[in-house]
XYZ file of C-alpha atoms in Angstrom:
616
model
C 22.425 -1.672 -39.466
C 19.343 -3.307 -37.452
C 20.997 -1.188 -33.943
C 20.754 1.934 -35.957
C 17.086 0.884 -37.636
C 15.937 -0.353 -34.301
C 17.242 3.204 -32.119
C 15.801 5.438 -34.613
C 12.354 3.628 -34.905
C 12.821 3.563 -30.648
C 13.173 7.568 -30.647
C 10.838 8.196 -33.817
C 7.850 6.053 -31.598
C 8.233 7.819 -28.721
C 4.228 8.616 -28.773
C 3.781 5.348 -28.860
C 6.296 3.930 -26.493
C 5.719 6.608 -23.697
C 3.314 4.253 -21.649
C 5.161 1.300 -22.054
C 8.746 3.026 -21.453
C 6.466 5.123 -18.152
C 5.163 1.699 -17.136
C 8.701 0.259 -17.659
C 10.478 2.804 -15.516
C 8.057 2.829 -12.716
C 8.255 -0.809 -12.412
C 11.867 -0.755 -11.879
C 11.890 2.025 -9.522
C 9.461 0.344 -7.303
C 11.303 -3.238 -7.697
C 14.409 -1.550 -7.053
C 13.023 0.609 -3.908
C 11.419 -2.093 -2.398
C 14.181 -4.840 -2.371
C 16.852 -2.361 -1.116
C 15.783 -2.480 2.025
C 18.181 -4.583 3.600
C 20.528 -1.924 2.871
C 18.334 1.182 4.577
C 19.555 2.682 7.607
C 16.147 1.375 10.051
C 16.864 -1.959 9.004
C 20.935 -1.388 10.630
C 19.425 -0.214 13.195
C 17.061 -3.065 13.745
C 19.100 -5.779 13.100
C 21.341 -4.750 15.855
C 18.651 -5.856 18.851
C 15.511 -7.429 16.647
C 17.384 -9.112 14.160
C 14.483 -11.425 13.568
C 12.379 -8.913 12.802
C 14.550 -7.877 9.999
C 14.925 -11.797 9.082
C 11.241 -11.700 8.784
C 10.593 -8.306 6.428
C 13.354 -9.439 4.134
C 11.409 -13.094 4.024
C 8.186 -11.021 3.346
C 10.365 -8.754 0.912
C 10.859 -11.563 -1.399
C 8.142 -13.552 -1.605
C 5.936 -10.243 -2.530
C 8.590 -9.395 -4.689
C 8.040 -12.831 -6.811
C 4.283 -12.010 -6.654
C 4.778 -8.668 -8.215
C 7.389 -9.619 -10.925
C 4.856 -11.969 -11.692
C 2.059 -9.235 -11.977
C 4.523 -6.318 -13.545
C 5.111 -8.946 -16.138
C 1.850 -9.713 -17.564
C 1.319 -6.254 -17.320
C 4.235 -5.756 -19.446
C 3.752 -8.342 -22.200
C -0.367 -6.919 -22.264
C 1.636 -3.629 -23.239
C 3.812 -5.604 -25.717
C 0.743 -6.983 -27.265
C -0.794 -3.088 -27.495
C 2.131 -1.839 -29.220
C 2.307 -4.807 -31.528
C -1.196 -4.235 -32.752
C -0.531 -0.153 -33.076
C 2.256 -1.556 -35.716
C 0.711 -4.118 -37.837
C 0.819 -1.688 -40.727
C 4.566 -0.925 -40.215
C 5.208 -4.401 -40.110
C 3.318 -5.660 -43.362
C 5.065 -2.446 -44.929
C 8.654 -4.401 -44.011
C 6.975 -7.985 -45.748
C 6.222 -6.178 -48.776
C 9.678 -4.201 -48.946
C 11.105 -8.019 -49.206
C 12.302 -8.481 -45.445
C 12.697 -11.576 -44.139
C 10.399 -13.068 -40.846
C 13.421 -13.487 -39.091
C 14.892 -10.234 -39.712
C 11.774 -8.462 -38.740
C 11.881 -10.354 -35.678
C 15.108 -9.197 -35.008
C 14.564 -5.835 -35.349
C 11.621 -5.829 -32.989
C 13.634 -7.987 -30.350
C 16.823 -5.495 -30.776
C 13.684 -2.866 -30.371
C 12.541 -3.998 -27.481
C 15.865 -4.725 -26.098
C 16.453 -1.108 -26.167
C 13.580 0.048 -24.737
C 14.296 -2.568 -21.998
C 17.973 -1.229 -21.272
C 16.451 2.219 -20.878
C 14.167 1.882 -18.999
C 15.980 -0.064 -16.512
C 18.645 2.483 -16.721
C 16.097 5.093 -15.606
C 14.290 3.324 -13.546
C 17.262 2.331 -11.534
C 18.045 5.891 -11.226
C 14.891 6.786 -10.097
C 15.153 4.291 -7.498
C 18.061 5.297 -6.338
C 17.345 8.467 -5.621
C 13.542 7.974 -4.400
C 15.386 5.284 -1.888
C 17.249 7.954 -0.494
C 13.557 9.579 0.274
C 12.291 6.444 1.977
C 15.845 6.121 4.266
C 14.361 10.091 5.304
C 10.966 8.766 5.886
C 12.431 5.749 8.100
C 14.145 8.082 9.855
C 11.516 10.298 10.903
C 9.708 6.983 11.705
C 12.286 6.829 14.291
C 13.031 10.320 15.726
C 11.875 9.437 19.110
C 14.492 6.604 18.954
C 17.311 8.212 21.125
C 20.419 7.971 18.850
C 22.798 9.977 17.356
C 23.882 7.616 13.843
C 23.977 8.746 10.889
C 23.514 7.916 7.351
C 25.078 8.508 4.140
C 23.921 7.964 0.407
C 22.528 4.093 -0.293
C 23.065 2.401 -2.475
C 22.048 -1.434 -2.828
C 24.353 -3.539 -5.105
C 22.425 -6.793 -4.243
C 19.053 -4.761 -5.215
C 20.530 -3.786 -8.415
C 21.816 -7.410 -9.266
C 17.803 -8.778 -8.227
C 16.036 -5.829 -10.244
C 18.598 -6.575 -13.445
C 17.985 -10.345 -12.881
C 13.984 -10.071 -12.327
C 13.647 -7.905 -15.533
C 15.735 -9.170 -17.571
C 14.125 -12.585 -17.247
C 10.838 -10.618 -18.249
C 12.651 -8.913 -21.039
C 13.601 -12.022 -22.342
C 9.914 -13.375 -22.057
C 8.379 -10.268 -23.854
C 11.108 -10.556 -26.525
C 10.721 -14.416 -27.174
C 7.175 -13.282 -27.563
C 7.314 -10.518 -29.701
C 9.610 -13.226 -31.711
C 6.962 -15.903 -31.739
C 4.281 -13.367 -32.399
C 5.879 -12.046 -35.954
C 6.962 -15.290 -36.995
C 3.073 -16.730 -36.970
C 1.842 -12.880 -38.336
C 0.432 -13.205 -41.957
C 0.555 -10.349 -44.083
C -2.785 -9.857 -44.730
C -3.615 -9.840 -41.227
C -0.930 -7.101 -40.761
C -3.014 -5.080 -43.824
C -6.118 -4.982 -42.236
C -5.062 -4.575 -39.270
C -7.725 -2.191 -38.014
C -10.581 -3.444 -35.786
C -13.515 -2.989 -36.970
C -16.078 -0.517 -35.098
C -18.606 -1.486 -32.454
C -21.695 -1.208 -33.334
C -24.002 1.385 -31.375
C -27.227 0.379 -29.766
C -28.802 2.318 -27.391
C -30.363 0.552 -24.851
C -33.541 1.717 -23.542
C -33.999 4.009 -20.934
C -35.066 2.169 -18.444
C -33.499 -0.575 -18.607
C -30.207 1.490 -17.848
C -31.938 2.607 -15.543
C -33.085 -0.296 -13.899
C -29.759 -1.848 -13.961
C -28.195 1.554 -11.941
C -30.429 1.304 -9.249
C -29.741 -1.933 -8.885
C -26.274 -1.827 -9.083
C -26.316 0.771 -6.486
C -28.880 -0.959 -4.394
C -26.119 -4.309 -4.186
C -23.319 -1.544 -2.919
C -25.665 -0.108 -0.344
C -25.976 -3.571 0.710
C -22.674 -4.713 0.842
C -21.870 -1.190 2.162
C -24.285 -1.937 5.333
C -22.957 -5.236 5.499
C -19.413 -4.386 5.903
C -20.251 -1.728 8.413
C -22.177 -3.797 10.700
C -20.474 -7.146 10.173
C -16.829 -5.554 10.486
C -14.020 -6.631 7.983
C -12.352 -9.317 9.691
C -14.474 -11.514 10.251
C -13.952 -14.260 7.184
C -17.078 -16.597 6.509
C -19.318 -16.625 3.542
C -21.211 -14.288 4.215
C -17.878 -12.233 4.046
C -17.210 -13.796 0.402
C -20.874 -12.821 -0.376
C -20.227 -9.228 0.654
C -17.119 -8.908 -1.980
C -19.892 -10.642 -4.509
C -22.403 -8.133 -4.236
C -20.102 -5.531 -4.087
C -18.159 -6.771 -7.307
C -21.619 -7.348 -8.928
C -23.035 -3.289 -7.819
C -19.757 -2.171 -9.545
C -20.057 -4.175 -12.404
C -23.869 -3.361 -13.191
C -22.997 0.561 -12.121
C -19.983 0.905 -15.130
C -23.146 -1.386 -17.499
C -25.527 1.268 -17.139
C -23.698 4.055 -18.013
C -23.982 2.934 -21.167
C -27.428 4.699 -21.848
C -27.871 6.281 -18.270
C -25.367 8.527 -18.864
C -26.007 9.315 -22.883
C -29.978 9.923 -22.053
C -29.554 12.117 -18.622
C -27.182 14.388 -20.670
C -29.038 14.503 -23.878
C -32.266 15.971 -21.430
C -30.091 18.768 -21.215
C -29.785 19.932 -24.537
C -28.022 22.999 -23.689
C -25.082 21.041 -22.552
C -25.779 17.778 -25.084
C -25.595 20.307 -28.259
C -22.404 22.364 -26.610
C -19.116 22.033 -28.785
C -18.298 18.535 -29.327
C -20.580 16.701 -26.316
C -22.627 14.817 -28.510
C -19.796 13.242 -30.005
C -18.007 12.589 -27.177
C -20.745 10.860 -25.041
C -21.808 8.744 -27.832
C -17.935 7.681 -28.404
C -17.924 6.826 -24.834
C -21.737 5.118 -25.171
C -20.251 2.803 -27.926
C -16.904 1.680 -26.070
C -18.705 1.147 -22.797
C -20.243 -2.111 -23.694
C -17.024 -3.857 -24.147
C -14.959 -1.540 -21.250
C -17.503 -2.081 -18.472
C -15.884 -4.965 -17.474
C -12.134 -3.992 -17.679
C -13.603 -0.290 -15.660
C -14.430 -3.010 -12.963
C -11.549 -4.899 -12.970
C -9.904 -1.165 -12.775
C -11.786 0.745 -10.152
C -11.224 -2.761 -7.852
C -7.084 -2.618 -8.350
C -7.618 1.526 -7.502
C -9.821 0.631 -4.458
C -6.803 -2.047 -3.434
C -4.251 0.880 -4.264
C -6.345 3.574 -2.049
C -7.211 1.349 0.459
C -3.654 -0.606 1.190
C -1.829 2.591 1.062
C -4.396 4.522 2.865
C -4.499 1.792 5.696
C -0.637 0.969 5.742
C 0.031 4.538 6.465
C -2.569 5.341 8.785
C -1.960 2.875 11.059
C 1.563 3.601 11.718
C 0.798 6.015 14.589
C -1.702 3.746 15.849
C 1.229 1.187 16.367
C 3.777 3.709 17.566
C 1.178 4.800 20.399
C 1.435 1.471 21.521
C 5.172 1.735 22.972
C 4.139 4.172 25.219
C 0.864 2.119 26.531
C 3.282 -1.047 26.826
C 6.174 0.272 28.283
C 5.471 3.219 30.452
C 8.937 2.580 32.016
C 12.632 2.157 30.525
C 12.677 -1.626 31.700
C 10.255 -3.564 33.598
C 11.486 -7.093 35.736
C 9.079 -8.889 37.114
C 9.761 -11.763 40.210
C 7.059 -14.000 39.399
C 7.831 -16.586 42.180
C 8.016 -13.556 44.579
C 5.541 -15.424 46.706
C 8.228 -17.959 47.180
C 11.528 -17.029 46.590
C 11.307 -13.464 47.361
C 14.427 -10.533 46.050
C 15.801 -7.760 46.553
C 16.585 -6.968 43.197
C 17.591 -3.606 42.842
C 20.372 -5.135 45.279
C 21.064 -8.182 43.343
C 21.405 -6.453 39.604
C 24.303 -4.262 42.141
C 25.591 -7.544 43.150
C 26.250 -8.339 39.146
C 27.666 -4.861 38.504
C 24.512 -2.042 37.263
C 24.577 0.394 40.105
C 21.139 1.520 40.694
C 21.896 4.793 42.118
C 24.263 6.024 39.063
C 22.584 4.344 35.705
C 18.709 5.150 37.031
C 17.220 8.943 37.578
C 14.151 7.435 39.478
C 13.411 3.563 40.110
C 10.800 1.661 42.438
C 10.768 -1.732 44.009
C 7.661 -2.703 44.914
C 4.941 -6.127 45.784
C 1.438 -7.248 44.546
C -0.336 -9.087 46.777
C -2.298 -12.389 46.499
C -6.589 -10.984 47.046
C -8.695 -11.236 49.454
C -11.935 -12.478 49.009
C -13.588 -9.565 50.251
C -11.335 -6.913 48.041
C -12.634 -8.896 45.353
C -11.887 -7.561 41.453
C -14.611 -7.736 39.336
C -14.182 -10.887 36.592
C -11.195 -12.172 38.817
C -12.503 -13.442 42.057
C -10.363 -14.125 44.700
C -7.711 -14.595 42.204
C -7.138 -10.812 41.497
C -4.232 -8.638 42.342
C -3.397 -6.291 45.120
C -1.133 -3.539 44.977
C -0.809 -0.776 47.400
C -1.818 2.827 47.514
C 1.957 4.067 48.272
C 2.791 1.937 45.823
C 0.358 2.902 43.018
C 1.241 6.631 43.524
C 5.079 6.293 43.303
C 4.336 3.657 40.165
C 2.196 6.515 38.456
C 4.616 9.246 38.970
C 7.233 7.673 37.299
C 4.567 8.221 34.490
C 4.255 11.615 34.735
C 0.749 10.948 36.012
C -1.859 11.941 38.797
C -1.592 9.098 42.087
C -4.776 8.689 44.242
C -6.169 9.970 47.583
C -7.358 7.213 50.441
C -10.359 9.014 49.890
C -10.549 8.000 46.397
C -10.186 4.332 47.026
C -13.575 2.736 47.893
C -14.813 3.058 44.561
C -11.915 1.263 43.360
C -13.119 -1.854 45.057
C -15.476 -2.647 42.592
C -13.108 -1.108 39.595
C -10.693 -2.010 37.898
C -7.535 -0.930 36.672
C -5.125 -1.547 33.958
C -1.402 -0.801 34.041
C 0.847 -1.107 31.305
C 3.057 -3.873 33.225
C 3.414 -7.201 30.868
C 1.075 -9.909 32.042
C -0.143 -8.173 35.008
C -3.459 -6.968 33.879
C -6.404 -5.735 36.191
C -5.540 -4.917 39.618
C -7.122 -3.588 42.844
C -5.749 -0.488 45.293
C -6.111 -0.505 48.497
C -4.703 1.433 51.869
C -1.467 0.330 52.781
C -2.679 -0.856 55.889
C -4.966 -3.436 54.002
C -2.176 -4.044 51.654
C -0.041 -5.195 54.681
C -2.152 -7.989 56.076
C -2.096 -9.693 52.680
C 0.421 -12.440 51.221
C 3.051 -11.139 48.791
C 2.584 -12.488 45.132
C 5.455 -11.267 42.998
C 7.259 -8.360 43.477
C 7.976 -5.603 40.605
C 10.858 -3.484 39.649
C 11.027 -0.370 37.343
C 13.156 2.521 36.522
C 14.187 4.981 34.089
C 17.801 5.732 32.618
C 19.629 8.704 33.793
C 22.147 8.730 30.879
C 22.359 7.360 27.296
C 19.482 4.408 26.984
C 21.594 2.101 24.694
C 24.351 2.083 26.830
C 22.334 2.012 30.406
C 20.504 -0.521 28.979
C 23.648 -2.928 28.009
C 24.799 -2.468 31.123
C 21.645 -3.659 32.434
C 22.011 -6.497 30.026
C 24.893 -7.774 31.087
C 23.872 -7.686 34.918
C 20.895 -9.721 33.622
C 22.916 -12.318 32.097
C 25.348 -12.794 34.803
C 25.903 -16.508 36.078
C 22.971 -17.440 38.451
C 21.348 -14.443 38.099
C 17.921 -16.185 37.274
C 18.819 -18.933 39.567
C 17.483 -16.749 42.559
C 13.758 -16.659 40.315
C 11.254 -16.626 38.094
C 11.419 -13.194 36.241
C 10.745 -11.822 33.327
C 12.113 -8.670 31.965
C 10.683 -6.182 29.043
C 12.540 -2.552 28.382
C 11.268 0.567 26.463
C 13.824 0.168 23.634
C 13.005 -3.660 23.181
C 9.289 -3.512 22.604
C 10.034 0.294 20.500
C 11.718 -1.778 18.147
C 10.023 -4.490 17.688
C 6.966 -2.041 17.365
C 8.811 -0.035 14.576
C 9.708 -3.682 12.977
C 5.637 -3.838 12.916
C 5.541 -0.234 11.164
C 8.567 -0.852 8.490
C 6.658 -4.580 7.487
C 3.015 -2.509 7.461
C 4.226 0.304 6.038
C 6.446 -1.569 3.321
C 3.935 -4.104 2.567
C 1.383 -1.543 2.026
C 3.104 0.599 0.005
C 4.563 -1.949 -2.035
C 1.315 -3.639 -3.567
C -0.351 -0.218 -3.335
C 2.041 1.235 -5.783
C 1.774 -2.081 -7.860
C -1.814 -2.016 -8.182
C -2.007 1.891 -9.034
C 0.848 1.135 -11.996
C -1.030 -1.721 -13.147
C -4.551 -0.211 -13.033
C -3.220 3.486 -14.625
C -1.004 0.889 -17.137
C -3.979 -0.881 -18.527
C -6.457 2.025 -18.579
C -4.050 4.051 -20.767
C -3.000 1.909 -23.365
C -6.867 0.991 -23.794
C -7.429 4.509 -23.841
C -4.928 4.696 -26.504
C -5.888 2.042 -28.656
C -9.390 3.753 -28.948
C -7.793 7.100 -29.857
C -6.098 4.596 -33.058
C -9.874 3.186 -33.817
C -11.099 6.921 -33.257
C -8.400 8.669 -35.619
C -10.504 8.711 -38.750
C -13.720 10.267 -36.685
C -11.556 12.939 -35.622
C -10.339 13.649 -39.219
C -13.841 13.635 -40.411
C -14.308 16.477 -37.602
C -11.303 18.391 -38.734
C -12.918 18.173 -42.524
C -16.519 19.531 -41.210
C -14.434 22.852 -39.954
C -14.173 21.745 -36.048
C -11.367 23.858 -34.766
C -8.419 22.095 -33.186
C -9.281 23.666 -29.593
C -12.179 22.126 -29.834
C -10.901 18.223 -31.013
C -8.023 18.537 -28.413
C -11.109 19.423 -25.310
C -13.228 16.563 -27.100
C -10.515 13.993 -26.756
C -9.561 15.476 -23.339
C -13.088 15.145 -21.810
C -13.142 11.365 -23.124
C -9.911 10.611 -21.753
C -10.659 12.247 -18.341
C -14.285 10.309 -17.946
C -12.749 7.268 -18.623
C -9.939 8.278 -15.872
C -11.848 9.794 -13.636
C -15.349 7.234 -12.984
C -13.154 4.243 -12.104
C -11.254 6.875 -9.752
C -14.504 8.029 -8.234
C -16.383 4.830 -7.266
C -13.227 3.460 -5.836
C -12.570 6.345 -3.877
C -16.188 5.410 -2.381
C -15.346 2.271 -1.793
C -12.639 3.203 -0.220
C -14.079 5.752 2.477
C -16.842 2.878 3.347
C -13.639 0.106 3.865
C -11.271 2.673 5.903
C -14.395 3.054 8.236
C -14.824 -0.181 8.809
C -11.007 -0.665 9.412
C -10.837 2.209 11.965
C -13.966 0.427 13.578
C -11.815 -2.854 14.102
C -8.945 -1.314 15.619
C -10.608 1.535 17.862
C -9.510 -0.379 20.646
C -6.348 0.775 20.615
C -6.343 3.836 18.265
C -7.473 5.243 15.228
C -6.289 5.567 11.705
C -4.270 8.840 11.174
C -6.943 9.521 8.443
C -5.311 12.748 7.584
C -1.866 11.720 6.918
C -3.171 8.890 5.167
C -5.493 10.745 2.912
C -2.331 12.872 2.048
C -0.346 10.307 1.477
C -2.296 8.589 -0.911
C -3.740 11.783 -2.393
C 0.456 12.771 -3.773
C 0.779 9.027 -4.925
C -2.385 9.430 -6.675
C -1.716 12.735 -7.982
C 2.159 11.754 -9.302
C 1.758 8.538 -10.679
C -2.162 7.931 -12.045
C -1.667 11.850 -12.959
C 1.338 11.059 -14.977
C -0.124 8.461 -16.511
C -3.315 10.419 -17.227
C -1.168 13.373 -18.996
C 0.910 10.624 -21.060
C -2.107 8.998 -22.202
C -3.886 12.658 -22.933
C -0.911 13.544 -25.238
C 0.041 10.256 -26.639
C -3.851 10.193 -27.966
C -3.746 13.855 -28.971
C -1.090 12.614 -31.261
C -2.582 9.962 -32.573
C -6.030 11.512 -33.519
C -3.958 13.947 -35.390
C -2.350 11.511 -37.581
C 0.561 11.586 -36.733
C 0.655 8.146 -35.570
């Protein structure tokens, strides 16, 4: 009997159990998504030649996994708590029909038991499917990666036993407390359940005033600070930054309690129009206990915009990088060339890779100790020498422009960069110059003629042969090796990032609706009294929409501010070697926005529109 009582009160409260059930679901999903990884075709693919770099994302994996099971479930027991005040009435209606404490307890564990098992049910399916998305979105990560794989549906039983064990741990916790919660209720608590009102005081003018330009004055500050101090850079003046920004947010939501009430009501035109004046003054009375949770809310959005933003932007700033530090297939450098001097295109033939059949275009070449009068600027007599011949062939195996003799005394005070490992600035000079100098290590580099996975075993294994780096100091670096472990870098950037940005979106969208909901329960006889002075319903539902949407839409706005000012700063620190794909990102974290703070904005809209009609 208490299944049947506790599924039909589930279904019948679906208005009230939409947030929870949304925030439920989405928690799941991203759980789920996020701790399937192992299973995800990149993660195959890396663990074949970077299998530390998968070791080290699935280390990552878990311990922000614990982190956000940790946040998802006060997030979930805060909702608990919400839906246990919306049915204190219900509740003393069960004590006075003779129930038992214990059998009301039951029914709200079985209750929230059920709501549990569906939402994990759908948020597992969700996951599923939307983990399908992210293998596509891994593998367009690596389409220049030359393979020809492919993958089928995924589906992660080990992620599925972690999300079940992870939330049903919580599920327990929430139920034990919903448990605790009724035992300890006293009926004429549950009676009088409502909260009473706030009571209105406008403050004067300028004193909201005065505490807006202030509050705006400490962002400019902290603004300017960030900007010109850059955002790595931890000290206390760093901690002081994030304190007068905090503060200039948290005085900015405080003043819109009679800033925004007196600038409007100057305008009577629009103060006077439909149900304004009601609406503003219903926000003017909720703001001075909200201005504080607005803050907490508009810093977990600027966290969400600015992690996701920055996660996904600078994944084409790291993929550039393969190209700048491996301009060739492989790369083996004799470092005791000076020494023990090689052949080695003829020793990796002497330990089976044939040169002429696995490469399309190679080049053996020396750099040369300096001379004291070839000097390179910051290096002395210490710098390196490499030849013009040399330089040319090394470039057009690049696909780039070689020099002229004519072009080369200007190069003797400049200095170049390759893209060699550990070789660094170097001078080019005539061959003739080149040839009265002392040889310092020598260089060998090539691309693949056929299939790079299997040229490159081959060169592997020619590597690895007995003695092989008995005949010298070398040190060898290939295309594939450093593309890999640069796409390890994007998968634990773009992961991470995504993972806490979707977790701090949830749980700032989470506790903004169900506040937003509990007001539309305090506000349900107001909008009954409106309904009684002849206000049409058109007009109630726009009222309650405009309230809804300011109390979205600020927090939204001044994070999205903050956000611009930190992604400028971030593109500043990491100019040197690209910039932040600031339109992808932007899109990117425009559609999360736009699905998931948009759903919740629309559930919350509807769930209150119910309530204030009493039907709640």
């Amino acid at each position: 009997m208490f299944c049947k009582l506790a599924l039909r009160n589930v279904t019948r409260s679906l208005k009230d159990y939409a947030v929870y059930f949304l925030t439920l679901t989405f928690g799941v999903c991203i759980f789920y998504i996020f701790n399937s990884l192992e299973s995800q075709w990149c993660m195959q693919m890396l663990s074949r030649s970077a299998h530390y770099i998968v070791d080290s994302i699935l280390i990552f994996m878990d311990v922000f996994s614990v982190f956000v099971s940790v946040v998802l479930a006060c997030l979930i027991l805060y909702a608990n708590t919400f839906l246990m005040k919306r049915r204190k009435r219900e509740l003393a209606t069960y004590f006075l029909l003779g129930l038992p404490t214990g059998k009301v307890s039951l029914l709200l564990v079985l209750e929230t038991l059920l709501i549990g098992l569906f939402s994990l049910a759908a948020g597992l399916l969700l996951g599923v499917l939307l983990s399908h998305g992210l293998a596509l979105l891994t593998m367009a990560m690596f389409a220049s990666y030359p393979t020809d794989e492919s993958f089928g549906f995924i589906l992660s039983w080990k992620a599925i036993f972690k999300t079940v064990l992870y939330f049903g741990v919580i599920f327990l916790v929430v139920m034990g407390f919903t448990g605790f919660s009724v035992s300890r209720a006293k009926l004429i608590d549950l009676i009088q359940g409502g909260r009473k009102n706030e009571e209105m005081r406008e403050r004067p003018l300028w004193r909201s005033v005065l505490t807006f330009l202030v509050g705006v004055a400490l962002l400019l500050i902290a603004y300017a600070m960030l900007l010109i101090r850059g955002i790595i850079r931890i000290d206390p003046l760093f901690f002081l930054m994030l304190a007068l920004g905090t503060l200039g947010t948290l005085l900015f939501f405080r003043s819109l309690s009679g800033f925004l009430l007196r600038l409007v009501k100057g305008r009577k035109r629009l103060y006077y129009k439909d149900l304004n004046m009601f609406v503003l003054r219903q926000f003017n009375s909720r703001i001075h206990t909200t201005y504080v949770s607005m803050t907490v809310i508009c810093l977990l959005l600027l966290l969400a915009i600015g992690v996701t933003a920055c996660c996904v932007g600078l994944n084409n700033t790291i993929g550039a990088m393969t190209d700048s530090s491996a301009p060739y297939d492989f790369t083996i450098q004799n470092y005791s060339g000076d020494v023990s001097p090689t052949d080695i295109p003829a020793l990796l033939a002497e330990n089976g890779f044939d040169t002429e059949t696995e490469l399309k275009d190679a080049w053996f070449c020396n750099f040369y100790y300096n001379d004291p009068d070839l000097s390179v600027p910051g290096q002395g007599s210490s710098g390196t020498v490499l030849s013009l011949t040399d330089y040319n062939a090394l470039m057009a195996l690049q696909g780039k422009d070689g020099l002229t003799e004519a072009e080369l005394p200007q190069l003797r005070t400049e200095a170049l960069v390759t893209g060699f490992s550990s070789v660094g600035a170097y001078l080019v000079v005539d061959d003739a110059t080149a040839a009265t100098l002392s040889v310092r290590w020598q260089i060998f580099v090539g691309n693949y003629a056929g299939a790079p996975q299997a040229a490159e075993a081959s060169l592997t294994a020619a590597l690895d042969s007995p003695g092989f780096y008995d005949t010298g100091f070398y040190n060898t670096t290939t295309r594939l090796q450093i593309y890999l472990e640069n796409m390890g870098t994007k998968i634990l950037v773009l992961f991470m990032g995504l993972y806490l940005g979707l977790v701090f979106l949830v749980t700032a969208a989470a506790v903004l609706a169900l506040q937003q909901l509990s007001q539309a329960a305090d506000n349900q006889p107001r909008y009954a009294i409106l309904a009684r002075l002849g206000a049409p319903e058109s007009m109630r539902s726009k009222a309650l929409f405009t309230q809804v949407f300011l109390s979205f839409f600020l927090p939204l706005a001044l994070a999205v501010v903050h956000s611009v000012v930190g992604m400028t700063a971030a593109n500043a620190v990491i100019s040197v070697v690209g910039r932040v794909d600031s339109v992808q990102s932007s899109l990117v974290t425009a559609a999360l926005l736009l699905v998931i703070y948009g759903a919740y904005f629309l559930a919350t809209y509807f769930g209150a529109r119910t309530v204030v009609r009493g039907n709640g």
